[in-house]
Amino acid sequence: MADVNTKNLSTGARAVMKKIHPCGSNLFLITRTGADVKLQCLGCNHIIMLDLNKALKSIKSIIL
Ligand SMILES: [Zn+2]
């Protein structure tokens, strides 16, 4: 588990979200980083896009 910061927000890492997705999973794969962060739910494969600030606020921890 790593702290949530822009350095650890890297493609291929997994993000543990503060909020649980409607499918019951709170684990997302980071598929794109930058000004917008793309996350894929590992429970249902749904893809969400968050701006960087929102992503940093929504993620609890990162598994590198
Ligand atoms: Zn899901």
Coordinates of C-alpha atoms and ligand atoms in Angstrom, one line a residue:
M1 CA 0.0 0.0 0.0
A2 CA 1.3 3.4 -0.9
D3 CA 0.2 7.0 -0.1
V4 CA -2.0 8.7 -2.6
N5 CA 0.1 11.3 -4.6
T6 CA 0.8 12.0 -8.2
K7 CA 4.0 10.1 -8.1
N8 CA 2.3 6.8 -7.1
L9 CA -0.6 7.4 -9.4
S10 CA 0.9 5.3 -12.2
T11 CA -0.6 3.3 -15.0
G12 CA -0.9 -0.4 -14.1
A13 CA -1.2 0.3 -10.3
R14 CA -4.3 -0.5 -8.5
A15 CA -6.3 2.1 -6.6
V16 CA -8.4 1.3 -3.5
M17 CA -11.3 3.8 -3.6
K18 CA -12.9 5.4 -0.6
K19 CA -16.3 4.7 -2.1
I20 CA -17.4 1.3 -3.1
H21 CA -18.6 1.0 -6.7
P22 CA -22.2 -0.2 -7.1
C23 CA -20.9 -3.6 -8.2
G24 CA -19.4 -4.1 -4.7
S25 CA -15.7 -3.6 -5.5
N26 CA -13.6 -0.7 -4.4
L27 CA -10.5 -1.8 -6.3
F28 CA -9.7 -0.1 -9.6
L29 CA -6.9 -0.4 -12.1
I30 CA -5.3 2.9 -13.2
T31 CA -5.3 2.8 -17.0
R32 CA -4.3 6.4 -17.7
T33 CA -2.8 9.3 -15.7
G34 CA -2.3 13.0 -16.4
A35 CA -4.7 15.9 -16.0
D36 CA -7.5 13.3 -16.2
V37 CA -7.1 9.9 -14.6
K38 CA -8.8 6.8 -16.1
L39 CA -9.8 4.0 -13.8
Q40 CA -11.2 0.6 -14.6
C41 CA -13.3 -1.2 -11.9
L42 CA -11.8 -4.6 -11.2
G43 CA -15.3 -5.9 -10.2
C44 CA -17.3 -5.0 -13.3
N45 CA -14.7 -3.5 -15.8
H46 CA -16.6 -0.2 -15.9
I47 CA -14.3 2.7 -16.8
I48 CA -14.5 6.0 -15.0
M49 CA -12.6 9.2 -15.7
L50 CA -11.8 11.7 -13.0
D51 CA -9.8 14.9 -13.1
L52 CA -6.5 14.6 -11.1
N53 CA -7.7 16.5 -8.0
K54 CA -10.9 14.4 -7.8
A55 CA -8.9 11.2 -8.3
L56 CA -6.5 12.1 -5.5
K57 CA -9.4 12.8 -3.2
S58 CA -11.4 9.7 -4.2
I59 CA -8.6 7.2 -3.8
K60 CA -7.8 5.8 -0.3
S61 CA -4.5 4.0 -1.1
I62 CA -2.6 2.7 -4.0
I63 CA -1.2 -0.8 -4.5
L64 CA 1.9 -0.5 -6.7
Ligands
ZN1 ZN -17.6 -2.0 -10.5

